Structure formats: structure tokens, C-alpha cells
Amino acid sequence: MPMLTKQWTSHNYKDPDLQRLYLKDIDCPKIWHDYLKKVIPPFLFYLNKSAEQESFEGPGAKTTARSSNTRHNAMGKQQVAKAGDLMSCLPPDMRAENLMCYIGHEGTYTPAHQEMCASLGQNLMVNASDGSMEDGEITRPGSSIWFMTSSKDRKLVSEYWNSVLGHDINIEDHFAQINAWKGAPFTTYLVEQRPGDFILVPPLAAHQVWNRGTRTMKVAWNRTTVETLERALNEALPRARMVCRDEQYKNKAIVFYTLKHYSILLGGADEANAGHPRIQQLQNEFEQLFALYDQIILSESFSATLPKEKNVEYIPFDSNITCSYCRGSIFNRFLTCPSCATGPDDAYDICMECYAMGRSCACISKLKWAEQFHWSELTEKHETWRQLLLKVNPALGGKFRPLREEIAEMSRKSLAHVCQEELKRRPWVDITKPAPAPVVPDESLEEPEQTSPPAKKRKTSRADKSKVPRCHICKYIEPTWKLASCSNPKCSLKYCYGSLYRAFDMLPQEILEMKRWECPRCRKICSCAACRKNPKMTPFEPTSTSLGHDTSKIADPRSVESLVDFRHSNLGWLKKAGSDEVGRLRKHQEEADAKRNQALEDNSIQVEFYADISQPYDYSQLELAHVAQAAFHADYADNIPVDPALESSHLAPVDSLG
């Protein structure tokens, strides 16, 4: 490590030929785990199932001693308190091991990223070189520089990464240079971490780390809470699914098993102590978790109007079934292809979310349903937990009704309902019979003499053209199952899902879930060339940049995308709409500020902000790029390495970011 550290100077940080040796994701030694358990506050510790630990010896340990008010369950073995890390509620063989060590030297780094599944990150530096003599050589002092953003700015950060830096924050492949952070339209927090410094990473807060000195040694882990589960299911996992990033934390299973654990604790709690703060905290989390479980069950409900599904394969849940396309963890229902399976260990399983997006094996249809819990078991749990919730708070009866009533009154189709319909609409492709190759005429053969004049081609009438299924935007002829049809009886337009995704920010699942879907022209937002000439039309402008992702190298080789080719970006539509990154960044910033102010107002929180944080960002830094060019080169160009993506970007010249 001293040899590797010596090679680095202030001028060669981007040299790809220099060796980096970064020991990442090393299993944490048990002796470290046992010691940290004594000094880390219990609610922050790894896989903590109880808010209190008898072995805790850190600051405030005296105040955490067991008091007479601490409640126990009916068996007297476990305290009635919410878990510090909800992953601890999973059976041990289902948990994701994420207590890891990191040992690095000058020049090693972690690219900008967000913590997996919107979880909370904890990072503690336990040792670093201090500049003293080691093995006969003087070391360089070790530390780590953290670039951190706020959780509220996550949409703004994502758009800035896409439109200005040319990378996707979800892929974790880009270390942003200092000038990129300086010109960003959001606040960046910088921390130099030294031994003993404990860094807490908010959920979905983008951050990157640069290691300095001869040696840095850190231990890190992630925690799952009710708030992170909600953000994971509704925000982080859909984005991870687009880029086929593994879901190792099994979020839906955590919801299910935590409800089981909490229901036992609440069932054994003494009603006389229902007002105890810990009991109330547990009840609040139980309500939030049940709302997530209700959302999961509703999405997996079959349609009551379609024929009942028969021969649903039952596979006992062991948390090991993942989607063959997006690699996400599958909780209960999914689709499996009997034609593609070459053996019990080589099945092709697709999650319902991917199938609704048009992703599947090349067979496209004739997939079979499978489930890992008997549906009756899940519905019985739903009603049992609902009754327990109503016992705690009867006022929730209007919010959480019996499952049958909720299914009957759903305003949208469930995800399972969408998959049921698409299985009938989409054609089956026999993969054992490859499509015949197109006939190519042999130019070497002489054409036979024509004894009669060629027959005249019949002109296609306008009426015949109107019968051909064609996308209103791109004009390509497509089969009807690849086109979204307007529900307006007076409208016969159809749109392909690719155009709807790139030009109107609509995913196939969102369209297919609607019981009545109005096309963009009926909504007066169509942005095709013809509709733009209509003065009554307000063309839709895409709200963010989509660079496109080639998932063929990650997904199962048998996979296809039948509705949308997600490799293509929407940059062409952004250019056509006249949209610029400055306007989109400003919009995201205003949305983040509005949400922050609303949250403060709802909670009656009085916060005194620093002046540089509370003041709105001056977007003239981006708009007056060329004015700042001379000053930037004079002050920074000699010392700060320039990000190549910024240097070649036509959206925002690098000079503006000084």
C-alpha cells in the first residue's frame, strides 16, 4: 500500500494505467462485530431486532438500562419495541449479509451512487495511517473525502447526472470531478472522514468517496426501516428494474415477516400499558407496514371478471427465486415458461412488473402462473392483521377495508390483471422453429424473358390504409398488441409503447393498468409534427432525460423486449420539444424545495438554514457559460482534472461549472 500510494500526484489522478488496490466488501471479522455491538447505539446497529441491548456500553448506556416500564411479550422472552433493522425480522437464511469492511489507499474510490434499495447507510472509519513510521517508511495520513447530497434533491441529482454528466446515477459507474460538483444546481456537503468518524447516509442520497493517504480501514452496513421500505417499493426498485440491478434485500418479504413479528409483540402487549411510547411506536410502524402489505396484495390480485386461473404451480417460498430479466427478488406470484426450461435449475421466471413492460423470453406468451404462498394464507393474514390494527385504532376502519371490497373498488387494474390480459393478447412464438430467412434473389442468374406485360400494381386506397394498425407518432405498422388504443369511441388513433415512453414519459404498465385510456391527441398534448400545427394543442415536454440502457448483457440470454426497446434514449424528443437542461433542473429544484417546505410546515418544524443553503440556486452559472470561461481556466484548470463527459457536452460547457 505505501508503494501504491507513492505513485499518485496531483496531476495523474485520471491515469488508467496506475494500479489501484481497493479491498471492497470484505466480510467483517466477528471480533469487530462483537466490539462494535458494544459501542454503537443499538438502534443504529446491524441486524438489530430490538431497540435495546444489554451489552451496549457506549455513550448513554446508563439511560438504556432496562426499566420497569419495558414491556415483554406473552412468552416473556422479547421486548415490545420496534426493530432497529427490519431485515432482522427475516429468517436467518433469507437475510442479506451487508456488514462489510473496506481497505483502501490514495487513489481508490467509490463512484457516485445511492444506497441499495433506499436503505440507510452507516460507515465508520476504524483505522488509518497517521503519518508515523511503519516498516521503516513514513506514511501519509489517511482519510476519506465524502461528497454527499440531500435526499430531497434525488430527482435533481439524477437529472443532472443524466443531462449534464451523461451517466446514470443508478448504474454506479461514474466518479464526478470537483468542477462537476461545483457547478451542480444543488447543495453538496463535503466531509473529511478520519478514524472514529461515523458517517450516516440518508436514503436515496447520492454520494461518492475518495480515499487518501497510505491506508484507510472502514466498516459499513445498511439498515432497513419502514420509511426505506416505502421508498424502495415505490421509487428505488422501479429504477433498479430498468437497469437490471440486483435486489438483494427482499423488500416485500421484509414487509411480510416484520408484520408477523410485530403482530406477536402487539398481541402479547398489556392493554394497561398501551400508551407507553414504545408501544405507540410499534403501533405506528405496524400501520405503515400494513399499508405496504395491502399495496402488495392488491397488485397480485387476479381479476374477478376474467376466468379463474387454473393449474397455478405452487413453490414454497424460500426467497431464492429472482426474475430472469431484472434480477429482482420475487415475493409471491410470477410467470414461468415451460418451453424455455431445460431443467429444474434452469427455469425462466419473469416478474409481473417486467412482463407488463414487455419483457419476457422469446416465447412471449403461453407462460404459466406460479406462486410461493397459497393465496388463502396471504388473504387470511391480511384480515388478521387488519383486525389487530382496528383493535388498536378503530378509526382506521375507513382506510383499511376487507380485501374483497378493496379489490372490487379498485380504480385501476391490478398488476396481475394486466398480466392475465396480456397473456391472451400477445402471440406465442415457437422457439423450436426459427423464422424462415428472407429470400434474397441471386443476381447472377439471368432474368427470364417476359412473354406478357407485368401486371399493374393496385393502388392502396386511403380507406385501406386506415385499417392498417399504425402508430400515430412514428407511423410504423405494428400488430395491435404492440399498440395502445384510445378508449374514446370517436377516436381511432393508436400509439406504440416506445413513442409513449420516450415522448410522453408513459411506461407500458401505467397505460395497461388504466380501465379507460385517452390518447395524447384527445388530451390535447400530442407532440407529433401534425398536431404541433394545431393551435389548440399544448405539446407535451418530457420532464427528464432517459439515456437508454442495453440490458442484453445482464438479462438472461433467452430474453426479449417486445413492447419498448429501452436501449434508445429520449434525447431526440427533448431536442424537438426545445427543452433544455437548465429549465428541467430548475423545475426539479423547485419541486424539491416545495416538498421540503411543505414537510416543515406539516410538522411545524422551525429550522434555521445557513444562508448558502436557503438561498435559491443561481442558474446563471449554467446560462452564462462562456462569460465564465476565462476565469475558470485561470483559477482551476491547472489543478482540477476535467471530466471528459463535461468537456465534450453540448448541453453545458465545462467552463460554466467553475
XYZ file of C-alpha atoms in Angstrom:
658
model
C 0.000 0.000 0.000
C 2.850 2.514 0.586
C 4.189 1.719 -2.886
C 0.766 2.248 -4.470
C 0.275 5.474 -2.524
C 3.585 6.971 -3.674
C 2.639 6.720 -7.340
C -0.112 9.317 -7.013
C 0.462 13.038 -7.609
C -1.866 15.978 -8.127
C -1.522 15.575 -11.920
C -2.144 11.862 -12.578
C -5.443 11.114 -10.835
C -7.084 10.068 -14.107
C -4.257 7.863 -15.388
C -5.902 4.480 -16.125
C -2.545 2.670 -16.140
C -1.849 3.322 -12.452
C -2.701 0.410 -10.212
C -5.431 0.668 -7.601
C -5.899 -1.997 -4.948
C -9.188 -1.440 -3.130
C -10.351 -4.283 -0.878
C -14.123 -3.808 -1.010
C -16.972 -5.808 0.502
C -14.744 -7.921 2.761
C -16.638 -9.929 5.371
C -16.414 -8.207 8.724
C -14.418 -10.218 11.319
C -16.522 -11.441 14.226
C -14.261 -9.709 16.731
C -15.029 -6.392 15.027
C -18.758 -7.172 15.072
C -18.751 -8.004 18.784
C -16.812 -4.888 19.704
C -18.957 -2.571 17.559
C -22.061 -4.036 19.164
C -20.869 -2.617 22.476
C -20.107 0.913 21.301
C -22.640 1.617 18.509
C -26.072 2.892 19.676
C -28.429 -0.110 19.472
C -30.979 1.399 17.082
C -28.170 2.082 14.570
C -26.530 -1.314 14.771
C -26.561 -4.033 12.140
C -29.450 -6.554 12.176
C -30.782 -5.176 15.449
C -34.194 -6.697 16.211
C -34.721 -4.800 19.454
C -34.217 -1.141 20.312
C -32.299 -2.105 23.434
C -29.255 -4.265 24.104
C -27.927 -5.285 27.464
C -24.372 -5.450 26.087
C -24.326 -1.815 24.951
C -21.524 0.088 26.692
C -21.313 3.212 24.534
C -22.334 6.811 25.316
C -25.671 6.968 27.135
C -25.531 3.316 28.150
C -26.867 4.098 31.625
C -30.033 5.586 30.205
C -30.691 2.478 28.124
C -30.781 0.110 31.056
C -33.950 -1.950 31.274
C -36.629 -0.105 33.241
C -39.760 -1.288 34.928
C -41.875 0.135 32.086
C -40.281 -2.067 29.429
C -42.899 -4.460 28.128
C -42.438 -8.123 27.232
C -44.499 -10.382 25.076
C -46.620 -13.211 26.380
C -43.635 -15.554 26.457
C -41.547 -13.058 28.433
C -38.585 -13.514 26.066
C -38.636 -10.448 23.856
C -39.150 -6.780 24.486
C -42.040 -4.900 22.938
C -40.083 -2.451 20.811
C -39.675 -1.757 17.133
C -36.670 -3.245 15.357
C -33.691 -1.055 14.529
C -33.082 -3.007 11.316
C -36.161 -4.664 9.813
C -34.045 -7.167 7.907
C -33.513 -8.828 11.286
C -37.168 -9.965 11.111
C -36.368 -12.249 8.165
C -35.394 -15.862 8.871
C -31.570 -16.022 9.142
C -31.098 -17.852 5.825
C -33.022 -15.127 3.953
C -31.044 -12.138 5.222
C -28.582 -10.272 3.034
C -25.169 -10.074 4.701
C -24.051 -6.470 4.330
C -21.722 -5.827 7.282
C -18.562 -5.273 5.246
C -15.041 -3.881 5.543
C -13.212 -1.571 3.116
C -9.433 -1.117 2.997
C -8.049 1.442 0.560
C -5.158 3.778 -0.216
C -4.613 7.048 -2.062
C -6.341 6.857 -5.443
C -9.040 4.309 -4.555
C -12.643 5.486 -4.639
C -16.316 4.581 -4.735
C -18.252 6.088 -7.688
C -21.342 8.217 -7.087
C -24.297 6.074 -6.117
C -27.286 5.681 -3.838
C -27.536 3.022 -1.149
C -29.203 -0.162 -2.390
C -32.991 -0.363 -2.017
C -33.147 3.137 -0.460
C -31.667 1.760 2.758
C -29.839 3.781 5.414
C -26.051 3.632 5.241
C -23.691 3.563 8.215
C -19.946 3.938 7.702
C -17.322 4.044 10.472
C -13.597 4.568 9.896
C -11.820 2.341 12.404
C -8.184 2.833 11.417
C -5.967 4.890 9.132
C -2.306 5.703 8.668
C -1.258 8.702 10.804
C 1.962 9.878 9.171
C 4.223 7.915 11.518
C 6.920 5.416 10.638
C 5.665 1.966 9.632
C 8.015 -0.784 8.450
C 10.818 1.743 8.179
C 8.895 4.198 5.982
C 6.981 7.376 6.696
C 3.292 7.015 5.891
C 0.873 9.595 4.552
C -2.051 10.489 6.865
C -5.142 8.564 5.819
C -8.674 9.917 5.488
C -11.656 9.792 3.124
C -13.367 12.684 1.358
C -17.146 12.300 1.118
C -19.272 14.180 -1.424
C -22.848 13.983 -0.119
C -26.195 15.274 -1.397
C -29.529 15.671 0.315
C -32.239 13.048 -0.007
C -34.759 15.684 -1.104
C -32.584 16.540 -4.132
C -32.526 12.980 -5.516
C -34.564 13.791 -8.662
C -32.472 16.864 -9.333
C -29.251 14.877 -8.879
C -30.476 12.121 -11.194
C -31.424 14.596 -13.925
C -28.115 16.467 -13.580
C -26.201 13.193 -13.844
C -28.109 12.224 -16.990
C -28.367 15.512 -18.872
C -25.067 17.206 -17.971
C -22.649 14.445 -16.956
C -24.002 11.845 -19.374
C -24.258 8.995 -16.848
C -26.994 7.242 -14.883
C -26.711 7.505 -11.105
C -28.391 4.081 -10.786
C -25.576 2.245 -12.574
C -22.772 3.385 -10.239
C -20.090 3.808 -12.899
C -19.025 7.467 -12.719
C -16.866 9.379 -10.234
C -17.745 13.050 -10.725
C -14.888 15.544 -10.762
C -14.747 18.543 -8.447
C -15.769 21.036 -11.113
C -18.919 18.995 -11.769
C -19.904 19.262 -8.099
C -19.086 22.978 -8.033
C -21.457 23.704 -10.895
C -24.292 21.447 -9.725
C -27.640 23.172 -9.038
C -27.979 21.540 -5.621
C -26.096 21.689 -2.332
C -23.134 19.341 -1.975
C -21.890 18.539 1.538
C -18.213 17.628 1.940
C -16.818 15.723 4.930
C -13.298 14.511 5.591
C -13.665 11.244 7.486
C -10.912 10.271 9.911
C -10.617 7.364 12.396
C -13.585 7.418 14.754
C -15.830 9.426 12.397
C -19.250 7.831 11.889
C -20.990 8.752 8.614
C -24.765 8.307 8.267
C -26.067 8.188 4.678
C -29.723 9.234 4.165
C -31.896 7.046 1.899
C -31.544 7.793 -1.818
C -28.913 10.471 -1.123
C -26.278 10.276 -3.868
C -22.697 10.241 -2.599
C -19.165 9.291 -3.611
C -15.965 8.681 -1.631
C -12.278 9.308 -2.378
C -9.665 7.662 -0.142
C -6.434 9.472 0.802
C -3.136 8.549 2.400
C -1.339 5.244 2.833
C -4.201 3.363 4.487
C -7.883 3.728 5.352
C -9.908 0.982 7.041
C -13.685 1.245 7.383
C -16.610 -0.916 8.382
C -20.033 -0.270 6.822
C -23.521 -1.710 6.922
C -27.071 -0.885 5.815
C -30.302 -0.754 7.771
C -33.863 -1.179 6.534
C -36.683 0.794 8.164
C -40.355 1.339 7.396
C -39.534 4.589 5.610
C -36.850 2.972 3.451
C -39.208 0.118 2.542
C -41.779 2.587 1.261
C -39.191 4.408 -0.846
C -37.748 1.125 -2.075
C -41.072 -0.285 -3.305
C -42.288 2.938 -4.922
C -39.091 4.568 -6.136
C -35.794 2.715 -5.852
C -36.844 -0.726 -7.131
C -38.629 0.539 -10.277
C -35.431 2.397 -11.239
C -33.243 -0.589 -10.390
C -35.509 -2.763 -12.528
C -34.854 -0.549 -15.560
C -31.098 -1.151 -15.360
C -31.378 -4.759 -14.097
C -29.662 -4.144 -10.773
C -29.879 -6.948 -8.218
C -32.368 -6.612 -5.381
C -30.594 -8.367 -2.539
C -32.699 -7.066 0.358
C -36.000 -8.849 -0.443
C -38.114 -5.840 0.493
C -41.569 -7.393 0.077
C -40.546 -10.374 2.181
C -39.292 -7.983 4.870
C -42.752 -6.352 4.960
C -44.431 -9.739 5.392
C -42.132 -11.160 8.072
C -41.946 -7.892 10.025
C -45.738 -7.814 10.226
C -45.671 -11.366 11.576
C -43.104 -10.375 14.210
C -44.882 -7.162 15.204
C -48.282 -8.865 15.402
C -46.892 -11.265 18.025
C -45.457 -8.374 20.031
C -48.676 -6.355 19.872
C -50.784 -9.396 20.641
C -48.799 -10.029 23.810
C -48.684 -6.420 24.976
C -50.671 -5.485 28.081
C -53.588 -3.158 27.265
C -52.909 -1.277 30.505
C -49.611 -0.056 29.006
C -50.955 0.728 25.524
C -49.985 4.361 25.984
C -46.313 3.586 26.554
C -44.125 5.386 23.966
C -42.595 2.132 22.747
C -45.999 0.549 22.251
C -47.160 3.596 20.295
C -44.050 3.498 18.103
C -44.693 -0.154 17.394
C -48.340 0.532 16.523
C -47.384 3.353 14.153
C -44.881 1.160 12.319
C -47.384 -1.689 12.180
C -49.883 0.620 10.449
C -47.280 1.773 7.902
C -46.193 -1.792 7.198
C -49.779 -2.957 6.764
C -50.369 -0.198 4.210
C -47.388 -1.555 2.209
C -48.659 -5.131 2.542
C -52.094 -4.005 1.369
C -50.444 -2.436 -1.683
C -48.542 -5.661 -2.434
C -51.606 -7.909 -2.114
C -53.776 -5.667 -4.281
C -51.146 -5.682 -7.043
C -51.048 -9.510 -7.031
C -54.831 -9.985 -7.073
C -56.289 -11.768 -10.082
C -59.225 -10.192 -11.881
C -62.674 -11.122 -10.610
C -64.161 -10.738 -14.108
C -61.737 -12.962 -16.034
C -61.895 -16.777 -15.888
C -60.288 -18.216 -12.787
C -56.661 -19.221 -13.286
C -56.179 -22.974 -13.207
C -53.099 -25.106 -12.615
C -51.188 -22.409 -10.746
C -47.900 -24.019 -9.726
C -47.100 -23.822 -6.015
C -43.454 -23.432 -4.972
C -42.859 -22.993 -1.213
C -41.242 -19.624 -0.503
C -37.501 -19.735 0.199
C -36.642 -16.214 -1.063
C -34.325 -17.580 -3.777
C -36.500 -17.078 -6.879
C -35.459 -13.995 -8.830
C -36.608 -12.530 -12.124
C -34.583 -13.874 -15.052
C -34.656 -10.429 -16.646
C -34.293 -7.712 -13.985
C -32.852 -9.996 -11.247
C -35.315 -8.583 -8.734
C -36.497 -10.708 -5.808
C -39.947 -12.275 -6.373
C -42.205 -12.435 -3.332
C -45.210 -14.456 -4.457
C -46.786 -14.621 -7.922
C -44.780 -14.707 -11.117
C -44.756 -16.220 -14.611
C -42.597 -19.129 -15.719
C -42.035 -20.514 -19.204
C -42.309 -24.309 -19.593
C -40.884 -24.161 -23.137
C -37.620 -22.445 -22.169
C -36.828 -24.528 -19.099
C -34.069 -27.008 -19.844
C -34.087 -28.386 -16.304
C -35.218 -27.658 -12.738
C -32.225 -25.369 -12.187
C -32.580 -23.520 -15.484
C -36.145 -22.223 -15.365
C -37.108 -18.938 -16.999
C -39.061 -16.934 -14.406
C -40.295 -13.420 -15.064
C -41.743 -10.996 -12.529
C -45.096 -9.397 -13.275
C -43.576 -5.903 -13.498
C -41.180 -6.971 -16.265
C -43.854 -8.851 -18.193
C -46.132 -5.801 -18.134
C -43.213 -3.803 -19.600
C -42.996 -6.252 -22.494
C -40.010 -8.160 -21.182
C -40.071 -11.952 -21.343
C -38.431 -14.901 -23.007
C -38.614 -15.202 -26.783
C -41.798 -17.295 -26.467
C -43.625 -14.069 -25.438
C -46.793 -15.923 -24.431
C -48.029 -19.301 -23.123
C -46.262 -18.693 -19.828
C -47.614 -20.414 -16.707
C -48.554 -18.884 -13.367
C -46.667 -19.826 -10.210
C -46.961 -18.675 -6.613
C -44.914 -19.172 -3.441
C -47.699 -18.702 -0.885
C -51.196 -20.128 -1.034
C -53.444 -17.162 -1.779
C -55.739 -18.137 1.073
C -52.815 -17.831 3.505
C -51.997 -14.300 2.374
C -55.614 -13.139 2.487
C -56.131 -14.657 5.944
C -53.038 -12.844 7.197
C -54.382 -9.642 5.668
C -57.665 -9.903 7.568
C -55.995 -10.980 10.843
C -53.596 -8.054 10.777
C -56.376 -5.678 9.728
C -58.458 -6.714 12.739
C -55.445 -6.233 15.031
C -54.952 -2.780 13.568
C -58.605 -1.869 14.102
C -58.371 -3.104 17.671
C -55.548 -0.664 18.265
C -57.211 2.196 16.358
C -60.878 1.712 15.324
C -60.761 4.947 13.297
C -58.718 3.111 10.628
C -61.753 1.094 9.554
C -62.470 3.520 6.732
C -58.879 3.417 5.484
C -58.336 -0.344 5.580
C -61.413 -2.292 4.455
C -61.818 -6.019 3.802
C -59.686 -7.144 0.878
C -62.661 -8.219 -1.225
C -64.160 -4.727 -1.026
C -60.857 -3.069 -1.900
C -60.393 -5.292 -4.958
C -63.943 -4.615 -6.170
C -63.499 -0.833 -5.915
C -60.009 -0.515 -7.410
C -59.838 2.400 -9.834
C -57.112 0.661 -11.854
C -56.411 -2.875 -12.936
C -54.080 -4.805 -10.698
C -50.664 -5.839 -11.985
C -51.756 -9.481 -12.052
C -54.888 -8.466 -14.008
C -52.700 -6.736 -16.608
C -50.548 -9.852 -16.994
C -53.658 -12.030 -17.357
C -54.906 -9.886 -20.257
C -51.505 -9.622 -21.911
C -51.032 -13.385 -21.835
C -54.139 -13.646 -24.008
C -53.275 -10.732 -26.309
C -49.640 -11.450 -27.022
C -48.840 -14.182 -29.577
C -46.881 -17.319 -28.862
C -43.611 -17.804 -30.716
C -42.405 -21.361 -31.217
C -38.701 -21.017 -30.482
C -38.058 -24.537 -31.787
C -38.983 -23.361 -35.276
C -36.784 -20.421 -36.236
C -38.306 -17.868 -38.564
C -37.513 -18.564 -42.234
C -34.748 -16.426 -43.645
C -35.839 -13.845 -46.215
C -35.391 -14.929 -49.828
C -32.550 -12.995 -51.459
C -32.604 -13.076 -55.291
C -29.482 -14.384 -56.987
C -28.275 -11.551 -59.218
C -26.006 -13.919 -61.167
C -28.981 -15.601 -62.773
C -30.336 -14.008 -65.929
C -33.917 -12.830 -65.765
C -36.251 -14.846 -67.980
C -37.781 -13.069 -70.918
C -41.236 -11.714 -70.179
C -43.787 -13.019 -72.618
C -46.529 -10.740 -71.297
C -46.525 -7.247 -69.781
C -46.267 -7.181 -65.964
C -49.492 -6.801 -64.057
C -50.170 -3.315 -62.787
C -49.995 -2.850 -59.026
C -53.289 -1.958 -57.421
C -53.148 1.365 -55.665
C -53.989 1.202 -51.969
C -56.925 3.421 -51.169
C -56.977 5.755 -48.177
C -59.660 3.552 -46.627
C -57.362 0.510 -46.837
C -54.511 2.455 -45.207
C -56.715 3.451 -42.291
C -57.375 -0.218 -41.499
C -53.693 -0.986 -41.096
C -52.629 -0.697 -37.413
C -50.086 2.094 -37.379
C -48.561 4.267 -34.648
C -49.786 7.854 -34.790
C -46.311 9.146 -33.865
C -43.704 7.067 -35.699
C -46.094 5.790 -38.427
C -44.685 2.260 -38.218
C -47.071 -0.618 -38.863
C -47.324 -2.795 -35.764
C -49.574 -5.650 -34.622
C -52.442 -4.453 -32.453
C -50.990 -5.975 -29.262
C -47.988 -3.663 -29.594
C -50.173 -0.555 -29.812
C -52.151 1.314 -27.169
C -55.662 2.150 -28.406
C -57.592 5.191 -27.289
C -60.754 4.466 -25.273
C -62.600 7.412 -26.811
C -65.199 5.875 -29.193
C -64.793 8.838 -31.544
C -61.024 8.329 -31.763
C -59.349 5.520 -33.691
C -55.732 6.504 -33.030
C -53.113 4.086 -31.785
C -49.713 4.773 -30.243
C -46.781 2.393 -29.935
C -45.451 1.988 -26.408
C -41.957 3.109 -27.424
C -43.208 6.521 -28.551
C -45.359 6.868 -25.435
C -42.371 6.084 -23.220
C -39.881 8.444 -24.854
C -42.161 11.291 -25.911
C -44.740 11.286 -23.086
C -42.999 9.691 -20.060
C -45.517 6.803 -20.023
C -44.482 3.283 -19.120
C -46.468 0.379 -20.631
C -47.622 -0.775 -17.206
C -49.135 2.640 -16.423
C -51.140 2.564 -19.651
C -52.255 -1.045 -19.361
C -53.460 -0.525 -15.783
C -55.947 2.146 -16.843
C -59.502 0.952 -17.390
C -60.023 3.833 -19.805
C -57.004 5.342 -21.543
C -57.208 8.568 -23.508
C -54.557 9.103 -26.151
C -52.359 12.231 -26.149
C -54.294 13.835 -29.004
C -57.607 13.540 -27.165
C -55.879 15.042 -24.130
C -54.578 17.899 -26.339
C -50.920 17.146 -25.546
C -49.804 15.295 -28.686
C -46.362 16.398 -29.861
C -46.201 14.848 -33.345
C -45.419 17.116 -36.298
C -49.024 17.335 -37.485
C -50.515 18.029 -34.059
C -47.963 20.748 -33.312
C -49.601 22.841 -36.021
C -52.907 22.730 -34.173
C -53.219 25.917 -32.067
C -55.482 24.101 -29.586
C -52.731 21.595 -28.834
C -50.226 22.000 -25.975
C -47.407 19.601 -26.923
C -46.098 17.533 -24.035
C -42.477 18.079 -22.981
C -40.600 15.153 -21.403
C -39.666 16.041 -17.844
C -36.309 14.284 -17.606
C -33.519 12.694 -19.580
C -33.525 8.968 -20.357
C -30.205 7.802 -21.732
C -31.380 4.284 -22.505
C -29.845 1.037 -21.270
C -28.679 -2.042 -23.116
C -29.709 -4.830 -20.744
C -28.826 -7.679 -23.123
C -25.501 -8.246 -21.325
C -27.227 -8.533 -17.933
C -30.568 -10.218 -18.553
C -30.976 -13.915 -19.291
C -29.813 -14.626 -22.896
C -33.281 -16.007 -23.710
C -34.856 -12.592 -23.071
C -36.503 -10.157 -25.476
C -38.188 -6.737 -25.223
C -41.413 -6.920 -27.193
C -43.086 -3.559 -26.406
C -40.329 -0.982 -25.832
C -36.690 -1.041 -26.826
C -35.271 0.599 -23.712
C -31.841 0.992 -25.322
C -32.980 4.138 -27.102
C -32.828 7.482 -25.313
C -35.355 10.310 -25.449
C -32.773 12.970 -26.381
C -34.386 13.435 -29.781
C -37.735 14.260 -28.193
C -36.101 16.646 -25.732
C -34.499 18.466 -28.639
C -37.775 18.562 -30.562
C -39.600 19.963 -27.521
C -36.988 22.696 -27.217
C -36.326 21.523 -23.673
C -33.030 22.429 -22.041
C -31.268 21.034 -19.006
C -31.385 24.377 -17.196
C -35.179 24.514 -17.285
C -35.541 20.893 -16.224
C -33.042 21.308 -13.399
C -34.838 24.442 -12.209
C -38.144 22.561 -12.206
C -36.716 19.690 -10.164
C -35.156 22.172 -7.724
C -38.481 23.971 -7.239
C -40.248 20.645 -6.627
C -37.653 19.616 -4.029
C -37.887 22.973 -2.248
C -41.689 22.850 -2.248
C -41.721 19.351 -0.732
C -39.201 20.363 1.926
C -41.186 23.467 2.865
C -44.431 21.512 2.960
C -42.869 18.864 5.209
C -41.584 21.544 7.572
C -44.983 23.217 7.617
C -46.860 19.958 8.233
C -44.597 19.090 11.157
C -44.378 22.657 12.492
C -40.581 22.482 12.433
C -38.609 25.672 12.791
C -35.233 25.330 11.070
C -32.513 27.942 10.777
C -30.730 27.326 7.494
C -27.328 28.512 6.502
C -27.517 31.378 4.062
C -25.805 29.489 1.234
C -28.263 26.582 1.601
C -31.512 28.509 1.991
C -30.883 30.866 -0.918
C -32.176 29.655 -4.307
C -29.544 28.448 -6.702
C -28.295 30.975 -9.246
C -28.859 29.265 -12.578
C -26.912 31.977 -14.372
C -23.841 29.821 -13.675
C -25.082 27.485 -16.385
C -26.679 30.063 -18.659
C -23.631 32.401 -18.743
C -21.191 29.641 -19.576
C -18.961 31.466 -21.993
C -18.640 34.537 -19.787
C -17.023 32.428 -17.055
C -14.653 30.647 -19.417
C -11.540 32.790 -18.913
C -11.891 32.920 -15.130
C -12.347 29.171 -14.900
C -9.174 28.345 -16.814
C -7.154 30.899 -14.895
C -8.198 29.662 -11.444
C -8.949 25.951 -11.758
C -7.806 24.343 -14.977
C -4.265 23.707 -13.751
C -5.350 21.995 -10.534
C -8.678 20.245 -11.186
C -8.958 17.320 -13.600
C -11.714 17.921 -16.125
C -14.471 15.360 -16.517
C -14.403 14.205 -20.162
C -18.193 13.992 -20.203
C -18.390 17.675 -19.314
C -15.626 18.607 -21.718
C -17.489 17.149 -24.690
C -21.007 18.021 -23.559
C -23.001 20.334 -25.823
C -25.615 20.793 -23.117
C -23.442 22.683 -20.622
C -19.842 23.605 -21.437
C -17.383 22.634 -18.739
C -16.265 26.229 -18.368
C -19.607 27.174 -16.825
C -19.112 24.754 -13.973
C -16.353 26.788 -12.341
